[in-house]
mmCIF file of C-alpha atoms in Angstrom:
data_model
loop_
_atom_site.group_PDB
_atom_site.id
_atom_site.type_symbol
_atom_site.label_atom_id
_atom_site.label_comp_id
_atom_site.label_asym_id
_atom_site.label_seq_id
_atom_site.Cartn_x
_atom_site.Cartn_y
_atom_site.Cartn_z
ATOM 1 C CA MET A 10 34.880 94.350 117.303
ATOM 2 C CA THR A 11 38.220 93.452 118.831
ATOM 3 C CA ALA A 12 39.210 90.991 116.088
ATOM 4 C CA PHE A 13 38.620 93.518 113.303
ATOM 5 C CA LEU A 14 40.378 96.319 115.175
ATOM 6 C CA ASP A 15 43.367 94.064 115.863
ATOM 7 C CA LEU A 16 43.616 93.260 112.152
ATOM 8 C CA ALA A 17 43.243 96.920 111.153
ATOM 9 C CA THR A 18 45.959 97.883 113.641
ATOM 10 C CA LYS A 19 48.369 95.249 112.288
ATOM 11 C CA ARG A 20 47.894 96.548 108.733
ATOM 12 C CA LEU A 21 50.939 98.741 108.178
ATOM 13 C CA SER A 22 52.985 99.743 105.153
ATOM 14 C CA GLN A 23 55.753 97.147 105.003
ATOM 15 C CA TYR A 24 58.586 97.844 102.565
ATOM 16 C CA HIS A 25 61.199 95.229 103.532
ATOM 17 C CA LEU A 26 59.677 92.110 102.052
ATOM 18 C CA GLY A 27 60.847 88.562 101.475
ATOM 19 C CA SER A 28 59.518 85.557 99.590
ATOM 20 C CA LYS A 29 58.912 83.180 102.507
ATOM 21 C CA ALA A 30 55.349 81.872 102.496
ATOM 22 C CA GLU A 31 53.116 79.699 104.648
ATOM 23 C CA HIS A 32 50.535 79.448 101.865
ATOM 24 C CA SER A 33 50.718 78.562 98.202
ATOM 25 C CA ILE A 34 50.221 81.459 95.799
ATOM 26 C CA GLU A 35 47.014 79.722 94.687
ATOM 27 C CA GLU A 36 45.686 79.774 98.258
ATOM 28 C CA ILE A 37 46.558 83.453 98.603
ATOM 29 C CA ALA A 38 44.911 84.330 95.294
ATOM 30 C CA GLN A 39 41.770 82.371 96.183
ATOM 31 C CA TYR A 40 41.447 84.173 99.517
ATOM 32 C CA LEU A 41 41.922 87.562 97.865
ATOM 33 C CA ALA A 42 39.309 86.669 95.248
ATOM 34 C CA GLU A 43 36.783 85.726 97.920
ATOM 35 C CA VAL A 44 37.420 88.933 99.865
ATOM 36 C CA ALA A 45 37.149 91.074 96.723
ATOM 37 C CA ASN A 46 33.925 89.317 95.747
ATOM 38 C CA GLN A 47 32.337 90.427 99.024
ATOM 39 C CA ALA A 48 33.413 94.071 98.730
ATOM 40 C CA PRO A 49 30.617 96.597 98.222
ATOM 41 C CA SER A 50 30.501 98.795 95.126
ATOM 42 C CA ALA A 51 28.306 101.706 94.071
ATOM 43 C CA MET A 52 25.059 100.447 92.492
ATOM 44 C CA ASN A 53 26.589 96.957 92.805
ATOM 45 C CA ILE A 54 28.527 97.686 89.606
ATOM 46 C CA GLN A 55 31.328 95.211 90.489
ATOM 47 C CA ALA A 56 33.857 96.686 88.055
ATOM 48 C CA SER A 57 37.004 96.121 90.125
ATOM 49 C CA ARG A 58 39.516 93.604 88.780
ATOM 50 C CA LEU A 59 42.594 92.105 90.451
ATOM 51 C CA VAL A 60 45.657 90.427 88.971
ATOM 52 C CA VAL A 61 48.030 88.515 91.257
ATOM 53 C CA LEU A 62 51.566 88.325 89.895
ATOM 54 C CA GLN A 63 54.090 85.716 91.014
ATOM 55 C CA GLY A 64 57.551 84.534 90.030
ATOM 56 C CA GLU A 65 58.934 85.942 86.798
ATOM 57 C CA ASP A 66 55.792 87.955 86.052
ATOM 58 C CA HIS A 67 56.158 89.688 89.417
ATOM 59 C CA LYS A 68 59.775 90.576 88.571
ATOM 60 C CA LYS A 69 58.942 91.618 84.994
ATOM 61 C CA PHE A 70 56.353 94.046 86.289
ATOM 62 C CA TRP A 71 58.766 95.791 88.631
ATOM 63 C CA GLU A 72 61.462 95.923 85.950
ATOM 64 C CA LEU A 73 58.953 97.667 83.696
ATOM 65 C CA ILE A 74 58.088 100.124 86.454
ATOM 66 C CA LYS A 75 61.765 100.787 87.191
ATOM 67 C CA ASP A 76 62.568 101.471 83.536
ATOM 68 C CA THR A 77 59.624 103.859 83.277
ATOM 69 C CA GLN A 78 60.313 105.747 86.491
ATOM 70 C CA LYS A 79 63.983 106.196 85.615
ATOM 71 C CA ASN A 80 62.917 108.333 82.665
ATOM 72 C CA VAL A 81 60.477 110.562 84.548
ATOM 73 C CA LEU A 82 61.788 110.987 88.108
ATOM 74 C CA SER A 83 64.492 113.316 89.337
ATOM 75 C CA GLU A 84 67.687 111.678 90.580
ATOM 76 C CA ASP A 85 66.692 112.162 94.224
ATOM 77 C CA MET A 86 63.199 110.797 93.670
ATOM 78 C CA PHE A 87 64.543 107.835 91.707
ATOM 79 C CA ASP A 88 66.915 107.004 94.577
ATOM 80 C CA TRP A 89 63.891 106.981 96.883
ATOM 81 C CA PHE A 90 61.944 104.859 94.408
ATOM 82 C CA MET A 91 64.740 102.280 94.285
ATOM 83 C CA GLY A 92 64.168 101.611 97.974
ATOM 84 C CA VAL A 93 60.548 100.795 97.179
ATOM 85 C CA TYR A 94 61.613 98.765 94.134
ATOM 86 C CA ASN A 95 64.158 96.655 96.020
ATOM 87 C CA GLY A 96 61.641 95.816 98.718
ATOM 88 C CA ALA A 97 58.910 95.038 96.214
ATOM 89 C CA VAL A 98 60.884 92.864 93.801
ATOM 90 C CA SER A 99 62.216 90.728 96.669
ATOM 91 C CA GLY A 100 58.683 89.985 97.833
ATOM 92 C CA LEU A 101 56.423 87.052 97.120
ATOM 93 C CA GLY A 102 54.168 88.726 94.577
ATOM 94 C CA THR A 103 52.201 91.806 93.576
ATOM 95 C CA VAL A 104 48.495 92.520 93.361
ATOM 96 C CA LEU A 105 47.538 94.830 90.487
ATOM 97 C CA PHE A 106 44.266 96.719 90.839
ATOM 98 C CA PHE A 107 42.135 97.709 87.867
ATOM 99 C CA GLU A 108 38.709 99.153 87.161
ATOM 100 C CA ASP A 109 36.977 97.957 83.992
ATOM 101 C CA ARG A 110 35.947 101.099 82.133
ATOM 102 C CA ALA A 111 33.591 99.091 79.904
ATOM 103 C CA VAL A 112 31.419 98.303 82.918
ATOM 104 C CA TYR A 113 31.172 101.984 83.837
ATOM 105 C CA GLU A 114 29.765 102.756 80.405
ATOM 106 C CA ASN A 115 26.528 101.197 81.671
ATOM 107 C CA PHE A 116 26.572 103.064 84.992
ATOM 108 C CA PRO A 117 23.231 104.806 85.700
ATOM 109 C CA ASN A 118 24.855 108.218 86.297
ATOM 110 C CA PRO A 119 26.116 109.521 82.926
ATOM 111 C CA ASN A 120 28.092 112.371 84.517
ATOM 112 C CA PRO A 121 31.781 111.559 83.804
ATOM 113 C CA THR A 122 32.980 113.423 86.919
ATOM 114 C CA ALA A 123 30.645 111.432 89.136
ATOM 115 C CA ARG A 124 31.664 108.167 87.495
ATOM 116 C CA GLU A 125 35.348 108.990 88.035
ATOM 117 C CA LYS A 126 34.801 109.645 91.748
ATOM 118 C CA ILE A 127 32.779 106.470 92.176
ATOM 119 C CA LYS A 128 35.406 104.476 90.292
ATOM 120 C CA MET A 129 38.146 105.572 92.686
ATOM 121 C CA ARG A 130 35.983 104.897 95.745
ATOM 122 C CA ASN A 131 35.131 101.414 94.532
ATOM 123 C CA SER A 132 38.807 100.715 93.917
ATOM 124 C CA ALA A 133 39.790 102.026 97.356
ATOM 125 C CA ILE A 134 37.385 99.620 99.062
ATOM 126 C CA ILE A 135 38.893 96.665 97.185
ATOM 127 C CA GLN A 136 42.411 97.833 98.004
ATOM 128 C CA TYR A 137 41.725 98.138 101.720
ATOM 129 C CA GLY A 138 40.034 94.748 101.813
ATOM 130 C CA THR A 139 42.969 93.173 99.983
ATOM 131 C CA TRP A 140 45.452 94.749 102.384
ATOM 132 C CA LEU A 141 43.514 93.465 105.392
ATOM 133 C CA ALA A 142 43.315 90.008 103.818
ATOM 134 C CA LEU A 143 47.076 89.858 103.282
ATOM 135 C CA THR A 144 47.579 91.041 106.855
ATOM 136 C CA ASP A 145 45.211 88.314 108.039
ATOM 137 C CA LEU A 146 47.387 85.734 106.254
ATOM 138 C CA GLY A 147 50.506 87.110 107.938
ATOM 139 C CA TYR A 148 52.050 88.990 105.000
ATOM 140 C CA GLY A 149 53.289 92.540 104.746
ATOM 141 C CA ALA A 150 52.343 94.856 101.906
ATOM 142 C CA SER A 151 52.389 98.464 100.762
ATOM 143 C CA MET A 152 50.279 100.543 98.402
ATOM 144 C CA GLN A 153 52.014 101.895 95.295
ATOM 145 C CA HIS A 154 50.762 104.137 92.491
ATOM 146 C CA ASN A 155 53.080 103.876 89.484
ATOM 147 C CA ASN A 156 52.306 104.286 85.769
ATOM 148 C CA LEU A 157 48.749 105.451 86.451
ATOM 149 C CA GLY A 158 46.930 107.303 83.689
ATOM 150 C CA PHE A 159 44.619 105.503 81.289
ATOM 151 C CA GLU A 160 43.915 108.466 79.026
ATOM 152 C CA GLU A 161 47.628 109.263 78.772
ATOM 153 C CA GLY A 162 48.480 105.633 78.010
ATOM 154 C CA TYR A 163 50.775 105.280 81.030
ATOM 155 C CA ASP A 164 49.325 101.915 82.044
ATOM 156 C CA ARG A 165 49.111 100.502 78.504
ATOM 157 C CA PRO A 166 52.529 98.741 78.704
ATOM 158 C CA VAL A 167 51.295 96.813 81.751
ATOM 159 C CA ARG A 168 48.183 95.612 79.931
ATOM 160 C CA GLU A 169 50.289 94.642 76.924
ATOM 161 C CA LEU A 170 52.869 92.827 79.058
ATOM 162 C CA PHE A 171 50.228 90.575 80.621
ATOM 163 C CA ASP A 172 47.711 90.509 77.751
ATOM 164 C CA LEU A 173 44.955 92.194 79.757
ATOM 165 C CA PRO A 174 41.772 93.733 78.318
ATOM 166 C CA ASP A 175 42.162 97.182 76.769
ATOM 167 C CA THR A 176 39.380 98.558 78.982
ATOM 168 C CA TRP A 177 41.122 97.790 82.278
ATOM 169 C CA GLU A 178 42.415 100.949 83.952
ATOM 170 C CA MET A 179 45.166 100.368 86.521
ATOM 171 C CA THR A 180 44.555 102.147 89.833
ATOM 172 C CA ALA A 181 47.285 100.816 92.153
ATOM 173 C CA GLN A 182 49.793 98.076 92.890
ATOM 174 C CA MET A 183 50.376 96.183 96.137
ATOM 175 C CA PRO A 184 53.632 94.225 96.502
ATOM 176 C CA PHE A 185 53.413 91.671 99.309
ATOM 177 C CA GLY A 186 55.560 89.081 101.033
ATOM 178 C CA SER A 187 57.057 87.971 104.298
ATOM 179 C CA ILE A 188 57.984 90.780 106.678
ATOM 180 C CA GLU A 189 61.776 90.726 106.893
ATOM 181 C CA THR A 190 62.325 93.992 108.782
ATOM 182 C CA PRO A 191 59.130 95.400 110.303
ATOM 183 C CA ASP A 192 58.402 99.030 109.519
ATOM 184 C CA GLU A 193 57.132 101.183 112.361
ATOM 185 C CA SER A 194 53.555 102.353 112.613
ATOM 186 C CA LYS A 195 52.883 105.963 111.666
ATOM 187 C CA GLU A 196 51.593 108.533 114.119
ATOM 188 C CA LYS A 197 47.801 108.759 114.213
ATOM 189 C CA ILE A 198 45.625 111.756 114.973
ATOM 190 C CA SER A 199 43.465 111.565 118.100
ATOM 191 C CA LEU A 200 40.138 109.751 118.036
ATOM 192 C CA GLU A 201 38.446 112.967 119.177
ATOM 193 C CA THR A 202 39.834 114.831 116.167
ATOM 194 C CA GLN A 203 38.675 112.165 113.758
ATOM 195 C CA LEU A 204 35.186 111.459 115.080
ATOM 196 C CA ARG A 205 32.479 113.546 116.724
ATOM 197 C CA LEU A 206 29.556 111.978 118.552
ATOM 198 C CA LEU A 207 26.585 114.358 118.457
#
């Protein structure tokens, strides 16, 4: 119990990232793949997909996000976003999270609302596992949600940039890297508020 709790406690949003690494990007990607492969999913549908970006692809992605956000955010919000951007682009890489909509077409529950909820829950499990895995390797990361919206076509430029399947719906991004300036942990509610033993 202690080992898992220690890892969960170390997992914090880290925004000041660098590109120093004690592992090759191939080793990191392999570890993330193994962790994702063990993640549970509703009805064992296994529709979550990950893309690990490095080098120029990592930078191209964040340039695309910056160009998009500049056109939709207010000046104040864009200034805030640039803090996230600067930390992300200076990192080692980015994990992109997707759910393959083609797989959900065969999901036993035909209710589209139910499928949407299950899709997001499946993705959240993968995201948390990935974050813990990066923490386990000694890297900082943060969860970002830019250019989301499959129906609206907001994530289409990302699929086109990296030649990804048309049925992959982007659900989040996770820039990661060495922790250059540690961010502080956020205040937590009490254990008694969060859990009741009856």
